[in-house]
Short mmCIF file of C-alpha atoms and ligand atoms in Angstrom, two decimals:
data_model
loop_
_atom_site.label_atom_id
_atom_site.label_comp_id
_atom_site.label_asym_id
_atom_site.label_seq_id
_atom_site.Cartn_x
_atom_site.Cartn_y
_atom_site.Cartn_z
CA MET A 326 -8.98 -22.84 8.99
CA ASN A 327 -5.81 -21.68 7.20
CA ASN A 328 -2.45 -21.55 8.95
CA PHE A 329 -1.60 -18.16 10.40
CA ILE A 330 0.82 -16.24 12.61
CA PHE A 331 -0.69 -13.64 14.89
CA ARG A 332 1.34 -10.93 16.60
CA ASN A 333 0.08 -7.51 17.60
CA PRO A 334 2.58 -5.67 19.79
CA THR A 335 0.73 -2.31 20.13
CA LYS A 336 -0.02 -1.34 23.74
CA LEU A 337 -3.53 0.21 23.85
CA ILE A 338 -4.04 2.88 26.49
CA PHE A 339 -7.78 3.62 26.55
CA GLY A 340 -10.00 6.03 28.43
CA LYS A 341 -10.62 9.48 29.84
CA GLY A 342 -7.59 11.62 30.61
CA THR A 343 -5.10 9.05 29.27
CA ILE A 344 -3.06 11.59 27.24
CA SER A 345 -1.51 12.55 30.57
CA GLN A 346 0.12 9.09 30.64
CA LEU A 347 2.51 9.97 27.78
CA PRO A 348 5.53 10.46 30.09
CA LYS A 349 5.09 6.92 31.44
CA GLU A 350 5.55 5.59 27.92
CA ILE A 351 8.30 7.79 26.45
CA ASP A 352 11.88 7.87 27.72
CA PRO A 353 12.63 11.52 28.67
CA THR A 354 16.07 11.38 27.02
CA LYS A 355 14.48 10.76 23.60
CA LYS A 356 13.96 13.54 21.05
CA VAL A 357 10.40 13.28 19.73
CA LEU A 358 9.02 14.38 16.34
CA LEU A 359 5.36 15.33 16.93
CA THR A 360 3.26 15.10 13.75
CA PHE A 361 -0.13 16.77 13.23
CA GLY A 362 -2.84 17.35 10.64
CA GLY A 363 -4.39 20.67 9.74
CA GLY A 364 -5.10 22.05 13.20
CA SER A 365 -8.20 20.35 14.69
CA VAL A 366 -6.07 19.39 17.70
CA LYS A 367 -5.38 23.07 18.45
CA LYS A 368 -9.13 23.80 18.59
CA ASN A 369 -10.22 20.82 20.70
CA GLY A 370 -7.46 21.02 23.32
CA VAL A 371 -5.65 17.80 22.35
CA TYR A 372 -2.48 19.71 21.40
CA ASP A 373 -2.43 21.46 24.81
CA GLN A 374 -2.87 18.13 26.61
CA VAL A 375 0.05 16.57 24.68
CA ILE A 376 2.37 19.56 25.24
CA LYS A 377 1.52 19.69 28.93
CA ALA A 378 2.14 15.96 29.36
CA LEU A 379 5.51 16.20 27.56
CA GLU A 380 6.77 19.29 29.39
CA GLY A 381 10.56 19.19 29.60
CA TYR A 382 10.96 16.84 26.61
CA ASP A 383 12.98 17.76 23.53
CA LEU A 384 10.20 18.15 20.95
CA VAL A 385 10.11 19.02 17.23
CA GLU A 386 6.73 19.77 15.59
CA PHE A 387 5.60 19.03 12.04
CA TRP A 388 2.18 20.35 10.95
CA GLY A 389 0.08 19.92 7.84
CA ILE A 390 -0.37 16.20 7.14
CA GLU A 391 -3.53 16.35 5.04
CA PRO A 392 -6.40 13.81 4.71
CA ASN A 393 -5.18 11.07 2.34
CA PRO A 394 -1.59 12.02 3.22
CA LYS A 395 0.56 13.03 0.26
CA VAL A 396 4.12 11.81 -0.13
CA GLU A 397 5.04 15.36 -1.20
CA THR A 398 4.12 16.61 2.31
CA LEU A 399 5.67 13.66 4.09
CA ARG A 400 9.05 14.21 2.39
CA LYS A 401 9.26 17.56 4.23
CA ALA A 402 8.67 15.83 7.58
CA VAL A 403 11.34 13.24 6.76
CA ALA A 404 13.88 16.02 5.99
CA LEU A 405 13.01 17.73 9.30
CA GLY A 406 13.31 14.48 11.27
CA LYS A 407 16.68 13.66 9.69
CA ALA A 408 18.05 17.19 10.28
CA GLU A 409 16.87 17.21 13.89
CA LYS A 410 18.08 13.63 14.51
CA VAL A 411 14.87 12.65 16.25
CA ASP A 412 14.62 9.30 18.09
CA MET A 413 10.93 8.60 17.66
CA VAL A 414 7.70 9.88 16.05
CA LEU A 415 4.48 10.62 17.95
CA ALA A 416 1.47 11.01 15.62
CA VAL A 417 -1.35 13.13 17.01
CA GLY A 418 -4.45 12.96 14.80
CA GLY A 419 -6.65 10.74 12.64
CA GLY A 420 -5.73 7.85 10.39
CA SER A 421 -4.07 10.13 7.86
CA VAL A 422 -1.62 11.52 10.43
CA VAL A 423 -0.90 8.04 11.83
CA ASP A 424 -0.46 6.56 8.32
CA GLY A 425 1.73 9.42 7.17
CA SER A 426 3.82 9.08 10.32
CA LYS A 427 4.42 5.38 9.60
CA LEU A 428 6.08 6.44 6.36
CA ILE A 429 7.97 9.31 8.03
CA ALA A 430 9.31 6.99 10.79
CA ALA A 431 10.49 4.40 8.23
CA SER A 432 11.93 6.98 5.80
CA ILE A 433 14.00 8.79 8.43
CA VAL A 434 16.18 5.67 8.80
CA SER A 435 16.23 4.90 5.05
CA GLU A 436 18.29 6.19 2.14
CA LEU A 437 15.39 5.60 -0.24
CA ASP A 438 12.80 8.17 -1.28
CA PRO A 439 9.56 7.66 0.71
CA TRP A 440 7.58 6.83 -2.46
CA ALA A 441 10.06 4.03 -3.21
CA LEU A 442 9.21 2.51 0.18
CA VAL A 443 5.50 2.64 -0.71
CA SER A 444 5.64 1.52 -4.33
CA ASN A 445 8.33 -1.17 -3.89
CA ARG A 446 5.75 -3.29 -2.10
CA PHE A 447 8.58 -4.83 -0.03
CA PRO A 448 7.84 -5.13 3.69
CA ILE A 449 9.74 -2.43 5.54
CA THR A 450 12.51 -3.85 7.73
CA GLU A 451 13.61 -0.78 9.71
CA SER A 452 11.85 2.21 11.28
CA LEU A 453 12.10 4.66 14.13
CA PRO A 454 9.61 3.79 16.87
CA LEU A 455 6.16 5.29 16.22
CA ALA A 456 3.36 5.93 18.72
CA SER A 457 -0.01 7.64 18.40
CA VAL A 458 -2.62 9.76 20.12
CA LEU A 459 -5.66 8.91 17.98
CA THR A 460 -8.38 11.52 17.39
CA LEU A 461 -10.66 9.78 14.86
CA PRO A 462 -11.99 6.20 15.13
CA ALA A 463 -12.03 4.61 11.66
CA THR A 464 -8.89 3.15 10.13
CA GLY A 465 -7.45 0.86 12.81
CA SER A 466 -4.05 2.42 11.94
CA GLU A 467 -3.46 2.91 15.69
CA MET A 468 -3.08 -0.87 16.09
CA ASN A 469 -1.97 -2.19 12.71
CA SER A 470 1.09 -1.96 10.52
CA GLY A 471 -0.63 -0.66 7.36
CA ALA A 472 -0.72 2.82 5.88
CA VAL A 473 -2.19 4.30 2.73
CA ILE A 474 -0.24 7.08 1.00
CA SER A 475 -1.19 9.32 -1.93
CA ASN A 476 1.01 10.74 -4.68
CA ALA A 477 -0.28 14.07 -6.04
CA GLU A 478 2.00 13.95 -9.04
CA THR A 479 0.76 10.61 -10.36
CA ASN A 480 -2.76 10.66 -8.82
CA GLU A 481 -2.06 7.29 -7.17
CA LYS A 482 -2.97 5.97 -3.70
CA PHE A 483 -1.28 2.81 -2.45
CA ALA A 484 -1.13 0.84 0.77
CA PHE A 485 2.15 -0.32 2.27
CA TYR A 486 3.13 -2.21 5.43
CA SER A 487 5.55 -1.05 8.07
CA PHE A 488 5.68 -1.53 11.88
CA HIS A 489 2.83 -1.40 14.39
CA PRO A 490 2.76 1.64 16.70
CA VAL A 491 4.56 0.87 19.97
CA PHE A 492 1.59 2.31 21.88
CA SER A 493 -1.58 4.20 21.05
CA ILE A 494 -3.61 6.44 23.35
CA LEU A 495 -7.37 6.40 22.75
CA ASP A 496 -9.36 8.90 24.78
CA PRO A 497 -12.97 8.86 23.48
CA GLU A 498 -13.47 12.42 24.75
CA VAL A 499 -11.21 13.71 21.97
CA THR A 500 -13.79 12.53 19.40
CA PHE A 501 -16.45 14.99 20.70
CA SER A 502 -15.21 17.67 18.30
CA LEU A 503 -15.56 15.50 15.17
CA PRO A 504 -17.82 16.81 12.40
CA GLU A 505 -20.82 14.54 11.72
CA PHE A 506 -19.54 13.63 8.25
CA GLN A 507 -16.27 12.31 9.70
CA ILE A 508 -18.14 10.23 12.27
CA SER A 509 -20.33 8.75 9.52
CA CYS A 510 -17.31 8.00 7.37
CA GLY A 511 -15.58 6.41 10.37
CA ILE A 512 -18.55 4.16 11.10
CA ALA A 513 -18.77 3.16 7.42
CA ASP A 514 -15.03 2.45 7.29
CA THR A 515 -15.23 0.25 10.40
CA PHE A 516 -18.26 -1.60 9.00
CA VAL A 517 -16.56 -2.25 5.67
CA HIS A 518 -13.25 -3.36 7.25
CA THR A 519 -15.26 -5.99 9.09
CA MET A 520 -17.17 -7.01 5.95
CA GLU A 521 -13.98 -7.38 3.87
CA GLN A 522 -12.67 -9.98 6.31
CA TYR A 523 -16.05 -11.67 6.73
CA LEU A 524 -17.97 -11.72 3.45
CA THR A 525 -16.12 -14.49 1.61
CA THR A 526 -17.15 -18.13 2.08
CA PRO A 527 -18.99 -19.63 5.07
CA GLY A 528 -17.74 -22.37 7.35
CA GLN A 529 -14.10 -21.31 7.74
CA SER A 530 -14.21 -20.37 11.41
CA PRO A 531 -17.35 -19.96 13.57
CA LEU A 532 -15.24 -17.95 16.02
CA MET A 533 -14.00 -15.42 13.44
CA ASP A 534 -17.57 -15.16 12.04
CA ARG A 535 -19.03 -14.36 15.46
CA TRP A 536 -16.32 -11.82 16.37
CA ALA A 537 -16.96 -10.06 13.06
CA GLU A 538 -20.74 -10.26 13.54
CA GLY A 539 -20.28 -8.83 17.05
CA ILE A 540 -18.66 -5.73 15.57
CA LEU A 541 -21.32 -5.36 12.84
CA LEU A 542 -24.19 -5.76 15.34
CA THR A 543 -22.60 -3.29 17.75
CA LEU A 544 -22.20 -0.69 14.98
CA ILE A 545 -25.81 -1.14 13.84
CA GLU A 546 -26.98 -0.77 17.45
CA ILE A 547 -24.96 2.30 18.37
CA ALA A 548 -24.80 4.21 15.06
CA PRO A 549 -28.36 5.67 15.22
CA GLU A 550 -27.77 6.64 18.86
CA ILE A 551 -24.46 8.31 17.95
CA MET A 552 -26.24 10.26 15.17
CA GLU A 553 -28.53 11.66 17.92
CA ASP A 554 -25.85 12.23 20.55
CA LYS A 555 -22.30 12.70 19.27
CA THR A 556 -20.80 13.49 22.64
CA ASN A 557 -22.00 10.42 24.55
CA TYR A 558 -18.87 8.99 26.17
CA ASP A 559 -20.03 5.37 26.34
CA LEU A 560 -21.28 5.27 22.76
CA MET A 561 -18.10 6.86 21.40
CA SER A 562 -16.01 4.45 23.52
CA ASP A 563 -17.65 1.44 21.91
CA PHE A 564 -17.34 3.00 18.45
CA MET A 565 -13.65 3.67 19.06
CA LEU A 566 -13.02 0.11 20.22
CA CYS A 567 -15.03 -1.33 17.27
CA ALA A 568 -12.80 0.62 14.87
CA THR A 569 -9.61 -0.67 16.47
CA MET A 570 -10.84 -4.28 16.69
CA ALA A 571 -12.06 -4.29 13.10
CA LEU A 572 -8.58 -3.88 11.64
CA ASN A 573 -5.97 -5.10 14.12
CA GLY A 574 -5.85 -8.71 12.98
CA PHE A 575 -8.24 -10.15 15.57
CA ILE A 576 -11.04 -11.03 13.12
CA SER A 577 -8.90 -12.32 10.26
CA MET A 578 -7.08 -15.23 11.85
CA GLY A 579 -7.03 -18.20 9.49
CA VAL A 580 -9.81 -16.96 7.18
CA SER A 581 -9.89 -15.62 3.64
CA GLN A 582 -10.38 -11.93 2.91
CA ASP A 583 -11.62 -9.80 0.00
CA TRP A 584 -10.45 -6.18 -0.17
CA THR A 585 -12.18 -5.42 -3.50
CA THR A 586 -14.28 -2.56 -2.10
CA HIS A 587 -11.24 -0.83 -0.60
CA MET A 588 -9.12 -1.23 -3.73
CA ILE A 589 -11.82 0.35 -5.90
CA GLY A 590 -12.50 2.98 -3.22
CA HIS A 591 -8.83 4.07 -3.17
CA GLU A 592 -9.06 4.81 -6.91
CA LEU A 593 -12.16 6.98 -6.37
CA THR A 594 -10.21 8.94 -3.77
CA ALA A 595 -7.09 9.20 -5.94
CA LEU A 596 -8.98 10.32 -9.06
CA LYS A 597 -11.93 12.28 -7.65
CA GLY A 598 -10.97 13.15 -4.04
CA VAL A 599 -13.93 11.25 -2.50
CA THR A 600 -13.52 10.77 1.27
CA HIS A 601 -12.43 7.21 2.13
CA GLY A 602 -15.49 6.14 4.15
CA GLU A 603 -17.89 7.47 1.55
CA THR A 604 -16.16 5.57 -1.28
CA LEU A 605 -16.84 2.38 0.68
CA ALA A 606 -20.53 3.20 1.27
CA ILE A 607 -20.85 3.58 -2.53
CA VAL A 608 -18.85 0.51 -3.57
CA LEU A 609 -19.73 -2.20 -1.00
CA PRO A 610 -23.39 -2.76 -1.96
CA ALA A 611 -22.40 -2.98 -5.64
CA THR A 612 -19.55 -5.42 -4.85
CA MET A 613 -22.08 -7.60 -2.99
CA THR A 614 -24.47 -7.46 -5.94
CA VAL A 615 -21.94 -8.29 -8.67
CA LEU A 616 -20.33 -11.09 -6.61
CA SER A 617 -23.62 -12.30 -5.11
CA GLU A 618 -23.50 -15.75 -6.71
CA GLN A 619 -19.97 -16.45 -5.45
CA LYS A 620 -20.70 -15.01 -1.99
CA LYS A 621 -24.26 -16.31 -1.69
CA GLY A 622 -23.68 -18.55 1.35
CA LYS A 623 -22.05 -15.80 3.38
CA ILE A 624 -24.53 -13.10 2.30
CA LEU A 625 -27.39 -15.36 3.47
CA GLN A 626 -25.65 -15.90 6.83
CA TYR A 627 -25.03 -12.14 7.11
CA GLY A 628 -28.66 -11.38 6.21
CA GLU A 629 -30.01 -13.76 8.84
CA ARG A 630 -27.63 -13.05 11.71
CA ILE A 631 -27.19 -9.30 11.23
CA TRP A 632 -30.53 -8.16 9.76
CA GLY A 633 -32.84 -11.02 10.83
CA ILE A 634 -33.77 -11.89 7.23
CA THR A 635 -35.26 -15.42 7.19
CA GLU A 636 -38.20 -15.23 4.79
CA GLY A 637 -38.29 -15.68 1.01
CA SER A 638 -36.23 -17.42 -1.64
CA GLU A 639 -32.43 -17.23 -1.55
CA GLY A 640 -32.49 -14.57 -4.25
CA VAL A 641 -34.95 -12.44 -2.29
CA ARG A 642 -32.94 -12.76 0.92
CA VAL A 643 -29.67 -11.84 -0.81
CA ALA A 644 -31.29 -8.76 -2.37
CA GLU A 645 -32.78 -7.73 0.98
CA ALA A 646 -29.41 -8.12 2.77
CA ILE A 647 -27.78 -5.83 0.19
CA ALA A 648 -30.62 -3.31 0.47
CA CYS A 649 -30.27 -3.27 4.28
CA THR A 650 -26.55 -2.55 3.89
CA GLU A 651 -27.18 0.41 1.60
CA ARG A 652 -29.96 1.71 3.90
CA PHE A 653 -27.51 1.61 6.83
CA PHE A 654 -25.05 3.87 4.97
CA ARG A 655 -27.87 6.22 3.96
CA MET A 656 -29.01 6.41 7.61
CA LEU A 657 -25.50 7.70 8.34
CA GLY A 658 -26.14 10.50 5.83
CA LEU A 659 -23.63 9.15 3.27
CA LYS A 660 -24.06 9.05 -0.48
CA THR A 661 -24.27 5.53 -1.92
CA ARG A 662 -24.27 6.27 -5.66
CA LEU A 663 -21.54 7.64 -7.95
CA SER A 664 -24.12 9.74 -9.80
CA GLU A 665 -24.83 11.70 -6.59
CA LEU A 666 -21.21 12.89 -6.73
CA GLY A 667 -21.28 13.61 -10.46
CA ILE A 668 -18.91 10.71 -11.17
CA GLY A 669 -19.56 8.86 -14.42
CA GLN A 670 -18.23 6.67 -17.19
CA ASP A 671 -14.92 8.48 -17.75
CA THR A 672 -13.81 7.64 -14.19
CA ILE A 673 -14.97 4.04 -14.58
CA ASP A 674 -12.98 3.79 -17.84
CA GLU A 675 -9.84 5.10 -16.11
CA ILE A 676 -10.14 2.72 -13.14
CA GLU A 677 -10.59 -0.26 -15.45
CA ARG A 678 -7.59 0.89 -17.51
CA ARG A 679 -5.42 1.15 -14.37
CA PHE A 680 -6.51 -2.25 -13.05
CA ASN A 681 -5.89 -3.86 -16.46
CA GLU A 682 -2.43 -2.27 -16.64
CA ARG A 683 -1.58 -3.47 -13.11
CA GLN A 684 -3.10 -6.89 -13.85
CA VAL A 685 -4.95 -6.89 -10.54
CA ALA A 686 -6.87 -9.92 -9.30
CA PHE A 687 -8.63 -9.08 -6.00
CA GLY A 688 -10.97 -11.10 -3.83
CA GLU A 689 -10.99 -14.47 -2.13
CA ARG A 690 -10.97 -16.14 -5.56
CA GLN A 691 -8.63 -13.60 -7.13
CA ASN A 692 -11.15 -13.07 -9.89
CA VAL A 693 -11.84 -9.36 -9.48
CA THR A 694 -9.99 -8.03 -12.53
CA GLY A 695 -10.40 -4.76 -14.41
CA PRO A 696 -13.61 -5.84 -16.23
CA VAL A 697 -15.17 -7.08 -12.94
CA ALA A 698 -14.30 -3.77 -11.28
CA ARG A 699 -16.03 -2.01 -14.20
CA ALA A 700 -19.17 -4.10 -13.61
CA ILE A 701 -19.07 -3.15 -9.89
CA LEU A 702 -18.62 0.57 -10.68
CA GLU A 703 -21.43 0.51 -13.24
CA GLU A 704 -23.65 -1.00 -10.55
CA CYS A 705 -22.73 2.00 -8.34
CA LEU A 706 -24.08 4.55 -10.81
O1 LIG B 838 -6.28 17.50 9.84
P1 LIG B 838 -7.06 17.86 11.02
O2 LIG B 838 -7.17 19.32 11.23
O3 LIG B 838 -6.60 17.15 12.27
O4 LIG B 838 -8.60 17.43 10.76
C1 LIG B 838 -8.98 16.08 10.46
C2 LIG B 838 -9.28 15.87 8.99
O5 LIG B 838 -9.70 17.06 8.36
C3 LIG B 838 -10.32 15.86 11.10
N1 LIG B 838 -10.25 15.38 12.49
C4 LIG B 838 -9.55 14.32 12.99
N2 LIG B 838 -9.79 14.18 14.31
C5 LIG B 838 -10.64 15.20 14.66
C6 LIG B 838 -10.91 15.97 13.52
N3 LIG B 838 -11.71 17.04 13.54
C7 LIG B 838 -12.27 17.36 14.73
N4 LIG B 838 -12.04 16.66 15.86
C8 LIG B 838 -11.26 15.58 15.87
N5 LIG B 838 -11.11 14.84 17.00
O6 LIG B 838 -10.92 14.81 10.33
C9 LIG B 838 -10.49 14.93 8.98
C10 LIG B 838 -10.19 13.56 8.42
O7 LIG B 838 -9.08 13.00 9.07
P2 LIG B 838 -8.34 11.69 8.49
O8 LIG B 838 -7.19 11.38 9.39
O9 LIG B 838 -8.05 11.88 7.04
O10 LIG B 838 -9.47 10.57 8.59
P3 LIG B 838 -9.38 9.02 8.79
O11 LIG B 838 -8.97 8.67 10.18
O12 LIG B 838 -10.66 8.47 8.29
O13 LIG B 838 -8.16 8.54 7.84
C11 LIG B 838 -8.34 8.36 6.46
C12 LIG B 838 -7.07 7.83 5.82
O14 LIG B 838 -6.72 6.55 6.35
C13 LIG B 838 -6.58 5.60 5.27
C14 LIG B 838 -7.52 6.15 4.24
O15 LIG B 838 -7.28 5.61 2.96
C15 LIG B 838 -7.26 7.63 4.33
O16 LIG B 838 -6.09 7.97 3.62
N6 LIG B 838 -6.81 4.23 5.76
C16 LIG B 838 -5.86 3.67 6.52
C17 LIG B 838 -5.93 2.34 6.92
C18 LIG B 838 -4.87 1.70 7.73
N7 LIG B 838 -3.81 2.41 8.10
O17 LIG B 838 -4.96 0.53 8.08
C19 LIG B 838 -7.03 1.48 6.52
C20 LIG B 838 -8.20 2.22 5.99
O18 LIG B 838 -8.93 1.33 5.17
C21 LIG B 838 -7.91 3.46 5.23
O19 LIG B 838 -7.61 3.13 3.89
ZN1 LIG B 839 -10.89 1.62 5.24
#
């Protein structure tokens, strides 16, 4: 096991009716910038619950943080927060609103342009406190310090690291209004977060392996039931907790990681607007195929423990494990091939060009360069 430091300061407040606990967590003398997406929270009653809970507080509202939040939009929120001299930011929405709000909270106390904070790749050292009321289980942003921000001008999408939310409220009932596609993308995102911290080399930590396998097995068990019954409180509770636990540091202690699928997926979103979870459903099986020799030991363990594959040669078992993975995403109703979205060679050329220019080297062996990414994308066709 590698050395590590683990610290996750986010207070999780989970369950029915928990939005009403906001006043217990926020000092009434503080001026709060509330940040929202495109309006789903007005339709499903979440906005009303937040406003009722914070009655009497000094509130400023910012609306319009879009999916794959754009720095161009976030700059407007930063200007509002600075002008209003807010003391904290409360994000109410999905991962995009929470991610965007991480950049808003850090930029309000910075002289730098928000894109400089993202593209500098320096860890952020100062931020206003941020908290969240999460409405979409997927990203883990409610309990991690990461955020992914898009730039419309340059067609880029980059991750940066800031502070963890101080607290996050997770009421599974707020997920009942989610469209089926967003639920499917959220399940795929959670599955792939787990895989990117698991599918490297075997034998690093039996404990981390089994925590990760616990999340994968839970998702495989509940996903078909969720597809049948999207307003089942207990199923959505477990899904919500899987999403948080998959990317809050708990399954990555002391083990190697490989974020190849995400890095390629972000380019498909930046260039072609593909929804995050769907990019992962397309890229993960191909990543497993192209890197199958290097990852053989872990793919065999995954195949046996997750899908019960014990028969046949190693090659047959590896191929079956990859096929099961793709079938799982298709069961969710997601596309798993670039050709289904009309994406072809020109996009592959551009992604390879960008990766070559940035001299990337992803993966546990840092061997996923531009040409390897091309091989993965060609396998996705
Ligand atoms: O904008 P509104 O109107 O709120 O509608 C949203 C949006 O259209 C809607 N929605 C959210 N909650 C809802 C709801 N509709 C009905 N009922 C509800 N309860 O869903 C749509 C998608 O929302 P979005 O926030 O974009 O989805 P998600 O949570 O999947 O976030 C995706 C973003 O997170 C980044 C992705 O790259 C992408 O930009 N990620 C962030 C990570 C992190 N911070 O650690 C890690 C992830 O790998 C990921 O990269
Ligand atoms: Zn993700």
